Short mmCIF file of C-alpha atoms in Angstrom, two decimals:
data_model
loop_
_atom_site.label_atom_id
_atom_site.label_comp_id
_atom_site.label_asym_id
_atom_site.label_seq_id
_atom_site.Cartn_x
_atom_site.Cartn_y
_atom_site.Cartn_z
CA UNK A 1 -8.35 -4.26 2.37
CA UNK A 2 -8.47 -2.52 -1.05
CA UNK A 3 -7.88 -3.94 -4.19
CA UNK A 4 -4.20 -3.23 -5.03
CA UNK A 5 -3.47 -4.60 -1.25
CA UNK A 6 -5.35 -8.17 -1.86
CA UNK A 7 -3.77 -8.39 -5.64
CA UNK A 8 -0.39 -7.81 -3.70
CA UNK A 9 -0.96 -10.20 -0.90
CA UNK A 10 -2.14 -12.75 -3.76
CA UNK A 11 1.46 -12.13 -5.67
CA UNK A 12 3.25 -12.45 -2.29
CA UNK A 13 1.67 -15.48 -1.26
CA UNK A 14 2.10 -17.04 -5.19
CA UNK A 15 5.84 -15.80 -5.44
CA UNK A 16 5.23 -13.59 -8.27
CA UNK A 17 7.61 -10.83 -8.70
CA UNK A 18 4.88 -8.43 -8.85
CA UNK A 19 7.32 -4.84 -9.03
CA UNK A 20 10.91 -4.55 -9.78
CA UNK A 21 12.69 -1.38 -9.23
CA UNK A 22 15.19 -1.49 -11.93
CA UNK A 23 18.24 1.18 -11.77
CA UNK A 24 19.17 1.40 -15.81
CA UNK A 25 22.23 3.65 -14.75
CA UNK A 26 24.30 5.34 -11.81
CA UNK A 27 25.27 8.09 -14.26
CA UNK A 28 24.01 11.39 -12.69
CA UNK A 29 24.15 15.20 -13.64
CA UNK A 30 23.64 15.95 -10.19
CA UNK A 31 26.18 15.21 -7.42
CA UNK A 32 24.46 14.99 -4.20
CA UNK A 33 26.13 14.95 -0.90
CA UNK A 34 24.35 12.38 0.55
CA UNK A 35 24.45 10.16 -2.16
CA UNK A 36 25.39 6.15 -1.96
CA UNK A 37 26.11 5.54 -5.62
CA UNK A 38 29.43 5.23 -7.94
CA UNK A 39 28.20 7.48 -10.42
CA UNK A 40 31.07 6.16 -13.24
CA UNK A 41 29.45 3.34 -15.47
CA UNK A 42 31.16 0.35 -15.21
CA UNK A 43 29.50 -1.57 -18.28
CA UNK A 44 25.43 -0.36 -18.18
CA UNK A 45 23.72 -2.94 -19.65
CA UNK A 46 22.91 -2.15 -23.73
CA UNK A 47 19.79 -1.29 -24.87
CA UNK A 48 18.92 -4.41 -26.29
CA UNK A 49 19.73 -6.25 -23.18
CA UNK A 50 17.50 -3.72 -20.84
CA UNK A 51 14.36 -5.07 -23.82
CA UNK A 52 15.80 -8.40 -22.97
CA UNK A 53 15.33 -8.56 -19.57
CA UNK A 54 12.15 -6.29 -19.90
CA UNK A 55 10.65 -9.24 -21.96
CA UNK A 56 11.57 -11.47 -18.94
CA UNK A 57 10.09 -9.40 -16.30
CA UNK A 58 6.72 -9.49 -18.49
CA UNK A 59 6.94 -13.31 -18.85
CA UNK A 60 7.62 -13.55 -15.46
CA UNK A 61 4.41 -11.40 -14.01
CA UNK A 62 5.93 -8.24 -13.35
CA UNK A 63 3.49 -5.33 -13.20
CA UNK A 64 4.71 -2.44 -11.77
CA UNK A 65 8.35 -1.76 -13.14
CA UNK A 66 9.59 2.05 -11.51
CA UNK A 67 12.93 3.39 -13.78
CA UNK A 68 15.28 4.44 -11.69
CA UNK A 69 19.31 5.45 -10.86
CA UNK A 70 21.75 7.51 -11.15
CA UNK A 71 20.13 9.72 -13.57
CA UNK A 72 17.66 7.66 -16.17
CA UNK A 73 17.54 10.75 -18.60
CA UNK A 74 21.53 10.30 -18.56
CA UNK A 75 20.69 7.17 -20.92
CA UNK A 76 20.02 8.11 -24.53
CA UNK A 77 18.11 5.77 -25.15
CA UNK A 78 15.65 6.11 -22.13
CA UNK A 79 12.57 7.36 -24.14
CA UNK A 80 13.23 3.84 -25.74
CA UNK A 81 12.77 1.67 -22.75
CA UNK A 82 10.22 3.26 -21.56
CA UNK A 83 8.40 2.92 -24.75
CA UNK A 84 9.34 -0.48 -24.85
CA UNK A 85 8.47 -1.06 -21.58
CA UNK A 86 4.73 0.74 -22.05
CA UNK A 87 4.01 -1.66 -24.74
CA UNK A 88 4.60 -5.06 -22.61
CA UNK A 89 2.26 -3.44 -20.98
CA UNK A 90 3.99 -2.72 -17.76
CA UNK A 91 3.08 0.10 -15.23
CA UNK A 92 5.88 2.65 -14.96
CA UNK A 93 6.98 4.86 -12.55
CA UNK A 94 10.07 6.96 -13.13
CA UNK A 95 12.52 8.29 -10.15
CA UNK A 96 14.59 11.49 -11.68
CA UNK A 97 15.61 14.79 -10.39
CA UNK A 98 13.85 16.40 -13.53
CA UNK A 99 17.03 18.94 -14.50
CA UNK A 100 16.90 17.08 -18.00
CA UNK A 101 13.19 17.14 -18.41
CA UNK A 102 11.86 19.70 -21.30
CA UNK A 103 8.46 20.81 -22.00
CA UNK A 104 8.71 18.09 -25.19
CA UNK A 105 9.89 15.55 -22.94
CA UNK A 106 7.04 16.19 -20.45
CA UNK A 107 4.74 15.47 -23.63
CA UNK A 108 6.54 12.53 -24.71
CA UNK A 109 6.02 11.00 -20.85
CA UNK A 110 2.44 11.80 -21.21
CA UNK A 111 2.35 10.40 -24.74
CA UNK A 112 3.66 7.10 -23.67
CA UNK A 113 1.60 6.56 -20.37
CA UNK A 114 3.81 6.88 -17.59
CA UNK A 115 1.81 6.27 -13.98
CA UNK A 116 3.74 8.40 -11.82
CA UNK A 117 7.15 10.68 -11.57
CA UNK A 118 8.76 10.84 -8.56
CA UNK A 119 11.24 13.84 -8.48
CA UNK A 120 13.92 14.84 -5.40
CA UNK A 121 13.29 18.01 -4.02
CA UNK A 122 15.48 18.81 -0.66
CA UNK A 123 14.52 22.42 0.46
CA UNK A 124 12.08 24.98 -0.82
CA UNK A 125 15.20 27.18 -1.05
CA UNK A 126 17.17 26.81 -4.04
CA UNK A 127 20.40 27.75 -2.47
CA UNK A 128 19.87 24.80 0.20
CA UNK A 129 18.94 22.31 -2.96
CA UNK A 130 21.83 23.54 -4.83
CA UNK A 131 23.87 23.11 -2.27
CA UNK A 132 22.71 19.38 -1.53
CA UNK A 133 22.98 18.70 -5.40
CA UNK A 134 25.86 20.00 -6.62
CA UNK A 135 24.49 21.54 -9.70
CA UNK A 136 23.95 25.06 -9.69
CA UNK A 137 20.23 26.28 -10.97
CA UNK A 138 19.13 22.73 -10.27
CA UNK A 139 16.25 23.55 -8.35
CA UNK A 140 15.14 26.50 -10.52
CA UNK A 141 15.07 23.89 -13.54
CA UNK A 142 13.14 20.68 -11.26
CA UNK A 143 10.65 23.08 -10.36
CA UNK A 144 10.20 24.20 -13.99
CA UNK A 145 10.12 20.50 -15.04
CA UNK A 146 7.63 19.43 -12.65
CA UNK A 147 5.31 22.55 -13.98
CA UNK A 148 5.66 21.11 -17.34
CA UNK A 149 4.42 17.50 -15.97
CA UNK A 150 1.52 18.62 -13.93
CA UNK A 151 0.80 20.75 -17.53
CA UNK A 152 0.62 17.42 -19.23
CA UNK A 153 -1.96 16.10 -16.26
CA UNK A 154 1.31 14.06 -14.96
CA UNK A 155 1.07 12.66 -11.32
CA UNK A 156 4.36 13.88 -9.82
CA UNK A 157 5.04 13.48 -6.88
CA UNK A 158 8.12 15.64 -4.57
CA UNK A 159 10.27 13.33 -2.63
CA UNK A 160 12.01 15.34 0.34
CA UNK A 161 15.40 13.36 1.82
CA UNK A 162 15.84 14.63 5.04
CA UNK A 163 19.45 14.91 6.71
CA UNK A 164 21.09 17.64 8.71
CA UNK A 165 21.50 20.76 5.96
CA UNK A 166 17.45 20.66 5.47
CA UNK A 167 15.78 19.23 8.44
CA UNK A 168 13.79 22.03 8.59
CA UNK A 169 12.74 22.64 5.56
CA UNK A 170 10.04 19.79 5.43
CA UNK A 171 7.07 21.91 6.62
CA UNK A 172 7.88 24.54 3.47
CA UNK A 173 8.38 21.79 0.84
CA UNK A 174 5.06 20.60 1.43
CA UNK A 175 3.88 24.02 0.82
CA UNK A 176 5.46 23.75 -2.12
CA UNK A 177 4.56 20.69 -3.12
CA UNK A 178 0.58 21.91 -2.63
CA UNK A 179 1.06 24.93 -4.59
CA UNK A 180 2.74 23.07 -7.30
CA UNK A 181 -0.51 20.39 -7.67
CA UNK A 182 1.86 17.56 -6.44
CA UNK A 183 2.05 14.67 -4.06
CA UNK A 184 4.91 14.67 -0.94
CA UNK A 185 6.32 12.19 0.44
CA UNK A 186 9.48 12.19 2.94
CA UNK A 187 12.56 10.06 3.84
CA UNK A 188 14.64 10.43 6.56
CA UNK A 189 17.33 7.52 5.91
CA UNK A 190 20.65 8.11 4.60
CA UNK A 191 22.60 4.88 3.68
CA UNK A 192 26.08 4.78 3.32
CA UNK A 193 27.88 4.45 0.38
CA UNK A 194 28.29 1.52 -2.29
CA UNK A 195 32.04 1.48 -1.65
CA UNK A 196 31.43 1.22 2.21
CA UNK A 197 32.96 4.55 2.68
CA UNK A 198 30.21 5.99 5.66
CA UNK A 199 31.41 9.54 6.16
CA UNK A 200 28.08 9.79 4.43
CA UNK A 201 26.17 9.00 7.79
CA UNK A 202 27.19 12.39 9.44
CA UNK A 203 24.30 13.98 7.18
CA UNK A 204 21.83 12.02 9.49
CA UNK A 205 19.48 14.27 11.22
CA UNK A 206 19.75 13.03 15.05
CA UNK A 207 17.72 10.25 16.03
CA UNK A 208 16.49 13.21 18.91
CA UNK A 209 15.22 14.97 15.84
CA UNK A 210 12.76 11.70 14.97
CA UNK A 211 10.07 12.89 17.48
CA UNK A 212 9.57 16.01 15.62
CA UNK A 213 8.51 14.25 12.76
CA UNK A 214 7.09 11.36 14.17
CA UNK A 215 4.55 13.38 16.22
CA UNK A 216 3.73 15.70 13.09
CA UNK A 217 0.14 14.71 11.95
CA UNK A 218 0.90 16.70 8.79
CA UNK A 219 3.34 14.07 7.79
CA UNK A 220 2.35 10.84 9.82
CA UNK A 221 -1.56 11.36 9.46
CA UNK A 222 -3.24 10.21 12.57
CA UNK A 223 -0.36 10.60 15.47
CA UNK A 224 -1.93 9.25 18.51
CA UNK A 225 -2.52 6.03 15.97
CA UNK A 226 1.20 6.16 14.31
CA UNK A 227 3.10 6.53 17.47
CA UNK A 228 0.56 4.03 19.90
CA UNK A 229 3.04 1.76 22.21
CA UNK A 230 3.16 -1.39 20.04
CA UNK A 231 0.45 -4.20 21.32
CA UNK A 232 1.66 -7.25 22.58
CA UNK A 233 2.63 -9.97 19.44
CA UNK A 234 0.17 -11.75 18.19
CA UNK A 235 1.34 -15.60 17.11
CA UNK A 236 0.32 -14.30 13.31
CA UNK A 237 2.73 -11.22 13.88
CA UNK A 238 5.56 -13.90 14.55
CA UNK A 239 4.26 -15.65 11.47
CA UNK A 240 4.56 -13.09 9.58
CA UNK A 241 7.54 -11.76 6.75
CA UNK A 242 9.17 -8.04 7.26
CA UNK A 243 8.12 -7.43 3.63
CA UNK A 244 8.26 -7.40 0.23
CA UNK A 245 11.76 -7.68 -0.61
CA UNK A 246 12.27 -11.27 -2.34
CA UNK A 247 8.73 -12.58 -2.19
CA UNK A 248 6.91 -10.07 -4.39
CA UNK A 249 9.59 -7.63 -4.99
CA UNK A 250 13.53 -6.94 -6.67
CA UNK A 251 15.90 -4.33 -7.63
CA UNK A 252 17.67 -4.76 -10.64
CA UNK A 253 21.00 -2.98 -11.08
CA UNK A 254 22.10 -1.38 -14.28
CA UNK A 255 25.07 -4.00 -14.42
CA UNK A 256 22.13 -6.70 -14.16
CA UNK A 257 22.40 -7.91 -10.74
CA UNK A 258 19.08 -8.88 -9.03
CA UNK A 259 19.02 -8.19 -5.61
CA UNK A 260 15.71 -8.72 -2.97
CA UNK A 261 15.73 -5.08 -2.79
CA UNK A 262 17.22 -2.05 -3.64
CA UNK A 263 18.35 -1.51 -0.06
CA UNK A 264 19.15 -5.39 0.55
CA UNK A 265 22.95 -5.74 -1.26
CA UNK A 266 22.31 -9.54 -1.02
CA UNK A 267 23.43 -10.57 -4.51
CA UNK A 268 21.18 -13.74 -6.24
CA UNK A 269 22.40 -13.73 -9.34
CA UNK A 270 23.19 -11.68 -12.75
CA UNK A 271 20.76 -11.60 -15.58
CA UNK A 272 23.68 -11.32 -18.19
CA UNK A 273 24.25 -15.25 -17.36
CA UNK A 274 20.83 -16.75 -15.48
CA UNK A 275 17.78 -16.52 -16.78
CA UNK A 276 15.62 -13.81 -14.61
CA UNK A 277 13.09 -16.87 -13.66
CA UNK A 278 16.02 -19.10 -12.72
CA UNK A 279 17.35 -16.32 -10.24
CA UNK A 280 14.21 -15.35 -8.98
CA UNK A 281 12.66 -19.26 -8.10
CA UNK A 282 16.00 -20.96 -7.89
CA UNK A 283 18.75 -18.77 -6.08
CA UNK A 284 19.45 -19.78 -2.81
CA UNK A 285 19.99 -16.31 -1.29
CA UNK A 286 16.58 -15.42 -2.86
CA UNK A 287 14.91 -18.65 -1.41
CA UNK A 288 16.71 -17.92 2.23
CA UNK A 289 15.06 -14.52 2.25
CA UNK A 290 11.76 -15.85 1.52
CA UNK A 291 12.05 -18.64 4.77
CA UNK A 292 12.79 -15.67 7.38
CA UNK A 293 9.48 -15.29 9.59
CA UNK A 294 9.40 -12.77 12.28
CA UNK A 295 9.56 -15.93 15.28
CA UNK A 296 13.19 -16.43 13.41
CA UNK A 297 14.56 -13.22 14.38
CA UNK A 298 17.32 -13.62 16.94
CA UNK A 299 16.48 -10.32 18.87
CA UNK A 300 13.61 -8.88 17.47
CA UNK A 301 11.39 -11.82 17.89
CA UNK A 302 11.16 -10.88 21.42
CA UNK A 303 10.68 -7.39 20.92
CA UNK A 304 6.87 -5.72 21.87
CA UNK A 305 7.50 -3.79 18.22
CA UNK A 306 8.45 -7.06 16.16
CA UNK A 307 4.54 -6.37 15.13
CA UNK A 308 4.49 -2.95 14.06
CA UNK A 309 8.36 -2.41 13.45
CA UNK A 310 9.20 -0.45 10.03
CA UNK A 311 11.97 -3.27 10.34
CA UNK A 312 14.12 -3.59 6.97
CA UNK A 313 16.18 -6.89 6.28
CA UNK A 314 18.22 -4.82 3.93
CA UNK A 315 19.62 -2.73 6.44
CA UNK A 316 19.82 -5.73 9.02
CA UNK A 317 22.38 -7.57 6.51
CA UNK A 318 24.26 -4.44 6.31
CA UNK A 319 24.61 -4.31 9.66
CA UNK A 320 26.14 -8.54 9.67
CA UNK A 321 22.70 -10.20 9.99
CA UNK A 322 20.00 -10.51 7.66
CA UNK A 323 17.95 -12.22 10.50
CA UNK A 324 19.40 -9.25 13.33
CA UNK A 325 18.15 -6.10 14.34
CA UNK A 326 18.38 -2.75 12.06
CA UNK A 327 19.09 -0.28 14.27
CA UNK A 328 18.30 2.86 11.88
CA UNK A 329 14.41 1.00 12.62
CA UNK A 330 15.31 0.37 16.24
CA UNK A 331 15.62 4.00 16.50
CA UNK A 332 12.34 4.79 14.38
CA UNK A 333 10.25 2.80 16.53
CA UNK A 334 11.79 4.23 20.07
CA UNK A 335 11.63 8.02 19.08
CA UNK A 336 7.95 6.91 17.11
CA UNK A 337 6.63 5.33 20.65
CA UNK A 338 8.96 6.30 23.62
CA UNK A 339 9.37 2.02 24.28
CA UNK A 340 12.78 0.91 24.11
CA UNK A 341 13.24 -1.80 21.45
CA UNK A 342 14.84 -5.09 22.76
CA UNK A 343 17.75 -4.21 20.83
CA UNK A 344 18.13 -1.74 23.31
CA UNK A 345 17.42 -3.23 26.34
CA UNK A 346 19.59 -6.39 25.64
CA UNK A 347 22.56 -3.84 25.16
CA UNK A 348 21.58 -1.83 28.18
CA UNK A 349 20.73 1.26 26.24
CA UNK A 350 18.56 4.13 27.48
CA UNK A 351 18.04 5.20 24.23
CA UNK A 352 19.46 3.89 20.63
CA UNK A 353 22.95 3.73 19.53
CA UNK A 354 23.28 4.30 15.64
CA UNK A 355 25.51 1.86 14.43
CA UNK A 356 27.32 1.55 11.12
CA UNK A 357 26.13 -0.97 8.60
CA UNK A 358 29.25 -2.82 6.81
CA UNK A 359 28.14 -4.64 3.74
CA UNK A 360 27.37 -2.59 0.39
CA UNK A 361 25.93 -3.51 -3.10
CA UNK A 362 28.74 -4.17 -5.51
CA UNK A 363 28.58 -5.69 -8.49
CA UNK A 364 28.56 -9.45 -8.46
CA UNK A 365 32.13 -11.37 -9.65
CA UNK A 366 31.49 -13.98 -12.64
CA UNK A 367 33.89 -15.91 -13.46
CA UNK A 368 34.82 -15.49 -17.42
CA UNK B 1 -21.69 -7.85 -41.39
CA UNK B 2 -24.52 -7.09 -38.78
CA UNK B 3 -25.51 -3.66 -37.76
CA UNK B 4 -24.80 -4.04 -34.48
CA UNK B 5 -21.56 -4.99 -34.63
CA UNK B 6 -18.93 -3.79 -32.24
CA UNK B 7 -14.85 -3.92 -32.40
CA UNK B 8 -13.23 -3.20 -29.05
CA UNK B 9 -9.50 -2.27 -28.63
CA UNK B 10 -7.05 -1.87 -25.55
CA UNK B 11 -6.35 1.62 -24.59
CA UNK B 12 -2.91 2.62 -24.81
CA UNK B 13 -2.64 4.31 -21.62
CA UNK B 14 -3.08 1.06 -19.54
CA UNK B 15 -0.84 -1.11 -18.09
CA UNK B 16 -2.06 -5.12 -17.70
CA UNK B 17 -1.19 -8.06 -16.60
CA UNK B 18 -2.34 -11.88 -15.65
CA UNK B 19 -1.80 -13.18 -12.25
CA UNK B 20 -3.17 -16.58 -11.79
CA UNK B 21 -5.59 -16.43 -14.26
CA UNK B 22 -6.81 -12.99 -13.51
CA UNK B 23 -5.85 -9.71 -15.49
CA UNK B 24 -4.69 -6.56 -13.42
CA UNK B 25 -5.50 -3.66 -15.30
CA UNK B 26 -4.67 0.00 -14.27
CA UNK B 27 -5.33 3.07 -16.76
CA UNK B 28 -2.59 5.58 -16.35
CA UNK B 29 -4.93 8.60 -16.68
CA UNK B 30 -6.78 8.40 -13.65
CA UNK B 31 -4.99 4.87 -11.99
CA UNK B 32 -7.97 3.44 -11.78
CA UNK B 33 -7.31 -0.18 -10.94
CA UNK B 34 -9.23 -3.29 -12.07
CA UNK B 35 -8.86 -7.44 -11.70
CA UNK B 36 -10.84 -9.12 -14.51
CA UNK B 37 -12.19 -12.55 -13.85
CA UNK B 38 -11.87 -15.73 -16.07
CA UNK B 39 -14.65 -14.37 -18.56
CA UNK B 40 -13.63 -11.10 -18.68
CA UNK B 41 -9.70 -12.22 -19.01
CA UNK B 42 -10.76 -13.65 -22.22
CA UNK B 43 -12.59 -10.91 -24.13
CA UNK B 44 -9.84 -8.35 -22.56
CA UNK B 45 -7.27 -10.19 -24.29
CA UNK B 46 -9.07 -10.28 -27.34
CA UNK B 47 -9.71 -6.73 -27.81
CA UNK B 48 -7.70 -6.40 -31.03
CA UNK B 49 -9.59 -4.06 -32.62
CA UNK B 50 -10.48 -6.05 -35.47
CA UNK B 51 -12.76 -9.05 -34.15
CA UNK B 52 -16.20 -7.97 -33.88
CA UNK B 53 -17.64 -8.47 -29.96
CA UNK B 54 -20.14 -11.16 -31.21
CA UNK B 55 -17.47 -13.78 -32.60
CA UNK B 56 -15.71 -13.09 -29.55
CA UNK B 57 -17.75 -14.23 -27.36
CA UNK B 58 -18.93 -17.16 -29.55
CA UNK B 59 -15.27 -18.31 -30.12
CA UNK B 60 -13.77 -17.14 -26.39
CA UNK B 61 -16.24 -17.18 -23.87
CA UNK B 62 -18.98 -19.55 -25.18
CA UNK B 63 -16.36 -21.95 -26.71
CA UNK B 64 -14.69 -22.41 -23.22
CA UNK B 65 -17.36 -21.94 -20.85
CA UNK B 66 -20.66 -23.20 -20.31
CA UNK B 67 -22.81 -19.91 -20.71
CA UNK B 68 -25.68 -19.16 -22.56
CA UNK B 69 -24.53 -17.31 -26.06
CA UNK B 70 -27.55 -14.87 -25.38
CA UNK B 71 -26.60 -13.73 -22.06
CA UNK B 72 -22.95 -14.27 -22.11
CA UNK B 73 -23.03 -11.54 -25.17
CA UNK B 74 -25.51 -9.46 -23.01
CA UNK B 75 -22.88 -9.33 -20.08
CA UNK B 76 -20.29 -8.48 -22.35
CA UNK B 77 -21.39 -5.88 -23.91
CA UNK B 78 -22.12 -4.37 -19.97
CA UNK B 79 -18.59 -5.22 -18.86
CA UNK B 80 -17.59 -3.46 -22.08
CA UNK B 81 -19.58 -0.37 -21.59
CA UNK B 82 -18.64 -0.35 -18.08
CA UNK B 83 -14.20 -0.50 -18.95
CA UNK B 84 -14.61 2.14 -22.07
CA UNK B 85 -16.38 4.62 -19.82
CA UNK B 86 -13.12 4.34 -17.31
CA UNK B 87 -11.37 4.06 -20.31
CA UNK B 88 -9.75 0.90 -20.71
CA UNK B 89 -11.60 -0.53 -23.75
CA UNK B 90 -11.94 1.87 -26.93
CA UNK B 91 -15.13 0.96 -28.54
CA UNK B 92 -15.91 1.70 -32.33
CA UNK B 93 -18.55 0.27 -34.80
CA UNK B 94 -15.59 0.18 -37.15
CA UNK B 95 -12.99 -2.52 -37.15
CA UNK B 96 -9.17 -1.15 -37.06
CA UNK B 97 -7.81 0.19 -40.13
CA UNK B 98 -4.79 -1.87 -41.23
CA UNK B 99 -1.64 -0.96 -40.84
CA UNK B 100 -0.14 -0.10 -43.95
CA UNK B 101 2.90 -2.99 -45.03
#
């Protein structure tokens, strides 16, 4: 186990909120087709209230904070978190599609320490990236942003989405990514959007489509290892948590909502009226997150893959049970290992059936 | 003021943090990641640039822990060598200037 994995297991098993993934606004330049987000602002919260909360986050253990949205170079006053944020002495990453990102700003990023920049690139060809953003020249101007990082000595790192208009362009972006000195790394999830509305879900590549990828040793590393049939459960596999999300891990909104994770619209509590500590230790949706162990599952705890299942509890809830099946991993782990999941077999299904998850993150209703 | 005297000083490019009692510390540069025990925890945190190494580890290490002053400011001055060559620890002969008022 290397060092970052035992200091993560040790904040897991102590409780400490180790990373937060904090969105500071859903403002974007871009407008991607795929995207879940409402990208008007509906009352960000202020500058001094991000430093607020950042102070929090630092008193409560937080060490790796990644900047996220939206758009975080649509805030003014980004430069200014971040700054504020380097000297608590966090570790920040940054999520951004780069458009905004000058060779000064490049400097300024290097200036104040940022680990790592993960930019969205969807298809080596900029008419296909255009296309998925929205924003005409947007790929021409990424690619000349992420030049002026890697000029700095900035890790960057290329984030491909994968859905039906570029499903083929993975093998190319990689290319890309080489030539350009740059890390790849790629996603093939769509989620619906934050108002529910799942028309979204139609830019899916097919689940038949999974095997490509799956049995591609250029993305999955070693393939006879990553798509193995799953080995019987162990009793520490039914022991076990399905990750992260609320024991050593939260996503911040930019209206202040803490959630368990950015993909788990469970909401805990708001840090405009709780305390960040007081969410995090006392909230009962937090606390029922935490109890869920992999024997408490009601279908996949008799599945062979409940101990190598990529299973998320975020997309579980969204689908009515955050102790049920996600069938977007149901489907990962058939077209991964050619077993049927016990989803599957307990609906009678020769292969999986993508259904549509209900339950979105909106903004949590205080009363005045 | 002895000869010998060294000031030590966080880097600016790292992040840190304690978790029970032990600092994480990762330099952005190269993300070279670190846990500091106890002992180390303590001079880390007093890096300030302005406290020479010597009354640190009189005041920090040997005033909270039962360690020979000899060898605890021997090992110190190794775990220091050892975080400014990854550069975590800026090392000078010079204490800080002040910052002007």
């Amino acid at each position: 186990m290397s060092l970052m994995s035992e200091v993560g297991q040790k904040a897991f098993n102590l409780g400490v909120p180790i990373a937060v993934h904090m969105d500071v606004t859903y403002r974007c330049n871009e407008r991607c087709v795929h995207c879940y987000l409402d990208h008007d602002d509906h009352g960000e919260l202020t500058t001094a209230e991000v430093k607020d909360v950042l102070d929090q986050l630092a008193e409560a253990g937080v060490f790796f904070i990644t900047f996220s949205g939206g758009e975080v170079f649509m805030r003014r006053d980004f430069f200014e978190i971040v700054e504020y944020a380097r000297r608590l002495m966090f570790n920040v990453k940054i999520k951004t599609n780069a458009v905004m990102i000058h060779e000064d700003d490049a400097r300024r990023i290097r200036e104040l320490g940022v680990d790592t920049i993960q930019i969205s690139v969807y298809s080596h060809r900029p008419e296909v990236h255009d296309a998925i953003t929205k924003l005409p020249h947007s790929f021409e101007r990424t690619i000349k942003a992420i030049r002026f990082l890697r000029e700095q000595g900035l890790r960057v790192t290329i984030a491909n989405v994968l859905m039906t208009a570029n499903s083929f362009d993975h093998s190319e972006v990689q290319k890309l990514a080489a030539e350009l000195g740059v890390q790849y790394t790629l996603d093939p999830t769509i989620t619906p959007m934050m108002d529910g509305d799942t028309s979204v879900l139609s830019l899916r590549i097919p689940g038949e489509e999974l095997p490509e990828i799956f049995h591609n040793p250029a993305l999955v590393g070693n393939q006879d290892e990553f798509c193995a049939p799953p080995k019987p459960p162990s009793e520490e596999d039914l022991e076990g948590y399905s990750c992260s999300a609320g024991h050593s891990f939260c996503y911040i909104s930019p209206y202040g909502d803490v959630f368990p994770c950015v993909q788990f619209p469970l909401p805990t509590g708001n840090i405009r009226h709780q305390k960040f500590l007081d969410i995090w230790n006392f909230s009962p949706e937090m606390k029922e997150v935490r109890s869920i162990q992999a024997k408490d599952l009601t279908v996949c705890s008799s599945c062979s893959h409940v101990g190598s299942c990529t299973r998320c509890p975020g997309l579980a809830y969204m689908e009515g049970s955050m102790r049920g099946p996600s069938t977007a991993d149901c489907e990962k782990s058939f077209y991964r290992t050619g077993v049927p999941t016990a989803n599957m077999l307990q609906q009678g299904l020769s292969k999986p059936r993508t259904t549509i998850p209900l339950i979105q993150i909106r903004s949590i209703a205080v009363p005045a | 003021m002895p000869e010998n005297c060294i000031y030590i000083t966080r880097s600016s490019a790292i992040a840190a943090r304690a978790l029970a009692g032990e600092m994480m510390v990762m330099n952005s540069v190269d993300s070279t990641f670190f846990t500091l025990n106890e002992v180390a925890t303590a001079i880390f945190q007093a890096a300030d640039g302005h406290t020479p190494l010597r009354e640190i580890v009189r005041d920090r290490v040997c005033g909270q822990f039962d360690i020979d002053p000899e060898q605890a400011l021997a090992d110190a001055e190794q775990f220091v060598a050892e975080l400014s060559s990854h550069g975590i620890l800026l090392v000078s002969n010079q204490p800080l200037a002040s910052e002007a008022p």
